[in-house]
Short mmCIF file of C-alpha atoms in Angstrom, two decimals:
data_model
loop_
_atom_site.label_atom_id
_atom_site.label_comp_id
_atom_site.label_asym_id
_atom_site.label_seq_id
_atom_site.Cartn_x
_atom_site.Cartn_y
_atom_site.Cartn_z
CA LEU Q 1 -29.21 -15.68 106.16
CA LYS Q 2 -29.48 -19.06 104.53
CA ASN Q 3 -32.52 -21.26 104.15
CA PRO Q 4 -31.76 -24.74 102.82
CA ASP Q 5 -34.80 -26.09 100.96
CA PRO Q 6 -34.42 -29.81 100.23
CA GLY Q 7 -36.87 -31.71 98.10
CA TRP Q 8 -36.82 -35.19 96.57
CA ASN Q 9 -38.68 -38.44 96.27
CA PRO Q 10 -35.89 -41.02 96.16
CA HIS Q 11 -37.82 -44.21 96.92
CA SER Q 12 -40.64 -43.99 94.38
CA THR Q 13 -38.73 -45.26 91.35
CA SER Q 14 -37.80 -48.78 90.34
CA SER Q 15 -34.25 -47.81 89.33
CA ALA Q 16 -31.19 -48.10 91.57
CA HIS Q 17 -31.03 -44.38 92.12
CA SER Q 18 -32.98 -41.13 91.76
CA ILE Q 19 -32.16 -37.44 91.85
CA ALA Q 20 -32.44 -35.10 94.83
CA ALA Q 21 -31.81 -31.36 95.10
CA ILE Q 22 -31.09 -28.74 97.73
CA THR Q 23 -31.95 -25.11 97.04
CA VAL Q 24 -30.31 -22.46 99.22
CA SER Q 25 -31.88 -18.99 99.43
CA PHE Q 26 -31.03 -15.81 101.31
CA GLY Q 27 -33.40 -14.40 103.90
CA CYS Q 28 -31.81 -10.93 103.86
CA MET Q 29 -32.69 -10.28 100.21
CA THR Q 30 -35.89 -9.09 98.63
CA LYS Q 31 -37.95 -11.72 96.85
CA ALA Q 32 -37.03 -10.24 93.45
CA ASN Q 33 -33.33 -10.57 94.19
CA ARG Q 34 -33.70 -14.04 95.72
CA SER Q 35 -35.44 -15.21 92.56
CA ASN Q 36 -32.67 -13.88 90.33
CA ALA Q 37 -30.76 -16.66 88.59
CA SER Q 38 -27.42 -15.26 89.76
CA ASN Q 39 -28.49 -15.66 93.40
CA ALA Q 40 -30.13 -19.09 93.07
CA MET Q 41 -28.02 -22.00 94.30
CA VAL Q 42 -29.26 -25.50 93.57
CA TYR Q 43 -27.28 -28.61 94.55
CA SER Q 44 -28.31 -31.88 92.93
CA PHE Q 45 -27.14 -35.33 93.95
CA VAL Q 46 -28.01 -39.02 93.86
CA PRO Q 47 -29.08 -39.79 97.44
CA VAL Q 48 -29.62 -43.55 97.52
CA HIS Q 49 -27.40 -44.97 94.78
CA MET Q 50 -26.30 -48.54 95.65
CA LEU Q 51 -27.23 -48.15 99.31
CA PRO Q 52 -29.16 -50.89 101.14
CA HIS Q 53 -32.71 -50.14 102.18
CA ASN Q 54 -33.15 -48.19 105.45
CA SER Q 55 -29.46 -47.32 105.67
CA PRO Q 56 -28.93 -44.83 108.51
CA HIS Q 57 -27.49 -41.39 107.73
CA LYS Q 58 -27.77 -41.91 104.00
CA TYR Q 59 -27.88 -38.15 103.46
CA ASP Q 60 -25.26 -36.93 105.94
CA ALA Q 61 -22.43 -37.17 103.42
CA PHE Q 62 -24.30 -34.89 101.04
CA PHE Q 63 -25.21 -32.37 103.74
CA GLN Q 64 -21.69 -32.30 105.18
CA PRO Q 65 -20.29 -29.55 102.87
CA LEU Q 66 -23.36 -27.36 103.40
CA ILE Q 67 -23.27 -27.78 107.18
CA GLU Q 68 -19.55 -26.94 107.27
CA GLU Q 69 -20.12 -23.80 105.19
CA ILE Q 70 -22.93 -22.66 107.49
CA GLU Q 71 -20.71 -23.25 110.53
CA GLU Q 72 -17.89 -21.26 108.95
CA LEU Q 73 -20.20 -18.37 108.03
CA PHE Q 74 -21.69 -18.33 111.53
CA ILE Q 75 -18.40 -18.51 113.47
CA ASN Q 76 -15.94 -16.56 111.33
CA GLY Q 77 -18.16 -14.82 108.82
CA GLU Q 78 -16.89 -13.30 105.60
CA GLU Q 79 -15.61 -9.84 104.77
CA VAL Q 80 -17.66 -8.02 102.13
CA TYR Q 81 -17.28 -4.62 100.53
CA PHE Q 82 -19.80 -2.08 101.80
CA ALA Q 83 -19.39 1.55 100.75
CA SER Q 84 -19.95 3.88 103.71
CA SER Q 85 -19.62 7.62 104.21
CA SER Q 86 -18.51 7.16 107.80
CA SER Q 87 -14.98 6.52 108.99
CA GLU Q 88 -15.78 2.86 109.73
CA SER Q 89 -14.25 0.07 107.73
CA GLU Q 90 -15.72 -0.53 104.29
CA TYR Q 91 -15.08 -4.25 104.69
CA PRO Q 92 -17.32 -5.38 107.55
CA THR Q 93 -17.62 -9.04 108.52
CA LEU Q 94 -21.02 -10.55 107.85
CA ARG Q 95 -22.15 -13.71 109.58
CA ALA Q 96 -24.95 -16.05 108.55
CA ILE Q 97 -27.42 -18.07 110.57
CA PRO Q 98 -29.81 -20.75 109.26
CA LEU Q 99 -33.47 -19.87 109.69
CA PHE Q 100 -35.41 -22.99 108.73
CA VAL Q 101 -35.70 -25.83 106.25
CA THR Q 102 -38.82 -26.17 104.12
CA ALA Q 103 -39.71 -29.51 102.57
CA ASP Q 104 -42.52 -32.02 102.29
CA SER Q 105 -43.19 -34.65 104.94
CA LYS Q 106 -41.21 -37.32 103.13
CA ALA Q 107 -38.10 -35.14 102.96
CA HIS Q 108 -38.52 -34.28 106.66
CA SER Q 109 -38.42 -37.94 107.63
CA GLU Q 110 -35.44 -38.62 105.39
CA ILE Q 111 -33.18 -35.74 106.46
CA GLY Q 112 -34.46 -35.52 110.05
CA LEU Q 113 -34.12 -39.30 110.49
CA THR Q 114 -37.63 -39.89 111.78
CA ASN Q 115 -39.78 -42.93 111.08
CA ALA Q 116 -42.70 -41.31 109.27
CA GLY Q 117 -45.61 -43.65 108.68
CA GLY Q 118 -44.47 -46.20 111.26
CA TYR Q 119 -45.74 -47.00 114.73
CA ARG Q 120 -44.41 -43.68 116.09
CA GLY Q 121 -45.06 -41.81 112.87
CA CYS Q 122 -45.66 -38.29 114.19
CA ARG Q 123 -42.75 -35.84 114.10
CA ARG Q 124 -44.11 -33.74 116.98
CA CYS Q 125 -45.43 -36.26 119.54
CA PHE Q 126 -45.16 -39.91 120.63
CA LEU Q 127 -48.57 -40.97 119.35
CA GLY Q 128 -48.67 -44.69 118.54
CA GLY Q 129 -50.53 -46.04 115.53
CA THR Q 130 -52.62 -49.15 114.94
CA TYR Q 131 -51.33 -51.49 112.26
CA VAL Q 132 -53.86 -52.84 109.75
CA PRO Q 133 -52.40 -55.95 108.05
CA GLU Q 134 -54.80 -55.79 105.09
CA LYS Q 135 -53.61 -52.28 104.27
CA ARG Q 136 -50.03 -52.80 105.48
CA HIS Q 137 -50.24 -49.37 107.04
CA TYR Q 138 -50.43 -47.68 110.47
CA TYR Q 139 -53.49 -45.55 111.25
CA TYR Q 140 -53.92 -42.94 113.99
CA GLY Q 141 -57.42 -42.42 115.32
CA HIS Q 142 -59.32 -41.03 118.31
CA PHE Q 143 -58.55 -37.45 117.39
CA ARG Q 144 -61.21 -35.94 119.66
CA TYR Q 145 -59.81 -37.84 122.61
CA ARG Q 146 -56.26 -36.85 121.72
CA TYR Q 147 -57.29 -33.20 121.50
CA ARG Q 148 -58.47 -33.25 125.13
CA TYR Q 149 -55.72 -35.58 126.32
CA PRO Q 150 -52.71 -34.89 124.11
CA VAL Q 151 -49.83 -37.30 123.81
CA GLU Q 152 -46.44 -36.32 125.20
CA SER Q 153 -44.66 -33.91 122.86
CA ARG Q 154 -41.25 -34.60 121.43
CA THR Q 155 -38.27 -32.37 122.15
CA ALA Q 156 -34.98 -31.91 120.38
CA VAL Q 157 -33.20 -33.39 123.40
CA SER Q 158 -35.36 -36.52 123.56
CA ASN Q 159 -35.20 -37.12 119.80
CA ARG Q 160 -31.43 -36.74 119.88
CA GLN Q 161 -31.11 -39.21 122.77
CA TYR Q 162 -33.17 -41.78 120.89
CA GLY Q 163 -31.11 -41.15 117.77
CA VAL Q 164 -27.87 -41.85 119.66
CA GLN Q 165 -29.35 -45.09 121.01
CA VAL Q 166 -30.28 -46.21 117.49
CA ASP Q 167 -26.83 -45.30 116.15
CA THR Q 168 -25.07 -47.26 118.88
CA ALA Q 169 -27.28 -50.36 118.64
CA THR Q 170 -25.25 -53.57 118.57
CA SER Q 171 -27.32 -55.30 115.88
CA ASP Q 172 -29.65 -54.48 113.02
CA ALA Q 173 -32.58 -56.11 114.86
CA GLU Q 174 -31.91 -53.95 117.92
CA ARG Q 175 -31.69 -50.85 115.75
CA LYS Q 176 -35.05 -51.60 114.11
CA ARG Q 177 -36.68 -52.26 117.50
CA LEU Q 178 -35.42 -48.98 118.96
CA SER Q 179 -36.45 -47.13 115.81
CA LYS Q 180 -39.97 -48.55 115.97
CA GLU Q 181 -40.41 -47.72 119.65
CA SER Q 182 -39.03 -44.18 119.40
CA GLY Q 183 -39.92 -43.17 115.85
CA VAL Q 184 -36.33 -41.98 115.34
CA THR Q 185 -33.92 -43.69 112.93
CA GLY Q 186 -30.74 -41.95 114.06
CA GLU Q 187 -29.10 -38.68 115.07
CA CYS Q 188 -29.31 -36.37 112.07
CA ILE Q 189 -26.49 -34.05 111.06
CA PHE Q 190 -28.65 -30.97 111.74
CA TYR Q 191 -27.93 -31.35 115.46
CA ARG Q 192 -24.55 -29.79 114.72
CA LEU Q 193 -26.48 -26.61 114.00
CA TYR Q 194 -28.48 -27.15 117.19
CA ASP Q 195 -25.22 -27.03 119.15
CA LEU Q 196 -23.96 -24.12 117.09
CA CYS Q 197 -26.86 -21.66 117.15
CA GLY Q 198 -29.94 -23.39 118.53
CA PHE Q 199 -31.31 -24.56 115.17
CA ASN Q 200 -33.95 -27.08 116.25
CA PRO Q 201 -34.42 -29.98 113.80
CA LEU Q 202 -37.78 -30.71 115.42
CA LEU Q 203 -39.32 -27.25 115.02
CA ASP Q 204 -37.25 -25.62 112.29
CA LEU Q 205 -37.99 -28.27 109.68
CA THR Q 206 -41.24 -26.75 108.44
CA ILE Q 207 -43.83 -28.07 106.01
CA ASP Q 208 -43.67 -26.47 102.58
CA ALA Q 209 -47.01 -24.69 102.14
CA MET Q 210 -47.20 -25.69 98.48
CA HIS Q 211 -47.35 -29.35 99.51
CA THR Q 212 -50.53 -28.75 101.50
CA ILE Q 213 -52.52 -27.59 98.45
CA VAL Q 214 -54.67 -30.30 96.94
CA LEU Q 215 -54.00 -30.55 93.22
CA ASN Q 216 -56.93 -29.55 90.96
CA MET Q 217 -58.89 -28.32 94.00
CA ILE Q 218 -59.62 -24.91 92.46
CA LYS Q 219 -60.54 -26.44 89.10
CA THR Q 220 -62.88 -28.92 90.77
CA GLU Q 221 -64.61 -26.21 92.81
CA LEU Q 222 -65.07 -23.98 89.75
CA GLU Q 223 -66.58 -26.80 87.71
CA ALA Q 224 -68.87 -27.91 90.54
CA HIS Q 225 -70.24 -24.48 91.45
CA LEU Q 226 -69.42 -21.56 89.19
CA LEU Q 227 -69.44 -23.29 85.79
CA ALA Q 228 -72.49 -25.35 86.72
CA ASP Q 229 -74.51 -22.19 87.26
CA LEU Q 230 -73.31 -20.70 84.00
#
């Protein structure tokens, strides 16, 4: 069982390129074995070198070998040696299936081809934001109202349809307009796994829990309460 774990921050540097990495782990191993250096697979690459800004599918070429390997392991599998006392073959065929992808929100928008931070900035629904020119940023308010009257949820089918429309746009202006209205910047390569085994790019791209921890939160709380009393 494979779990691709991409993580990068390619647009935060002033240079022409930056480094990205994909870590692949096995869900059928114990944590001790998964953490062993011999079982750790890390793929590094330069994701945006000499590519124009907002280029669609900028990562598909780098994910192509990994996607093809997952497809091969799911369809045909691989024979492995497995000592058994029974009369069955000692070389059974094992097949792999992708479980999920963990990454931060920025990586989700990059590999899932969603328009995070834009007018339709939510990955799970079609909530529209309000643009504030002074801040040059979209904001999403009225949370109490939205809790009682939720916005229409996204689905893998709808996101894929919007992605196809963006990919087949006849001009760059049309592509940007469709992307703004739908919040989708194209059809990501992970939909090949959706056709293969039901891997849902909408639900199976999960937030890395470590990215939800506020840095220095524990230190700040200790200094404000425990150390103050001491």
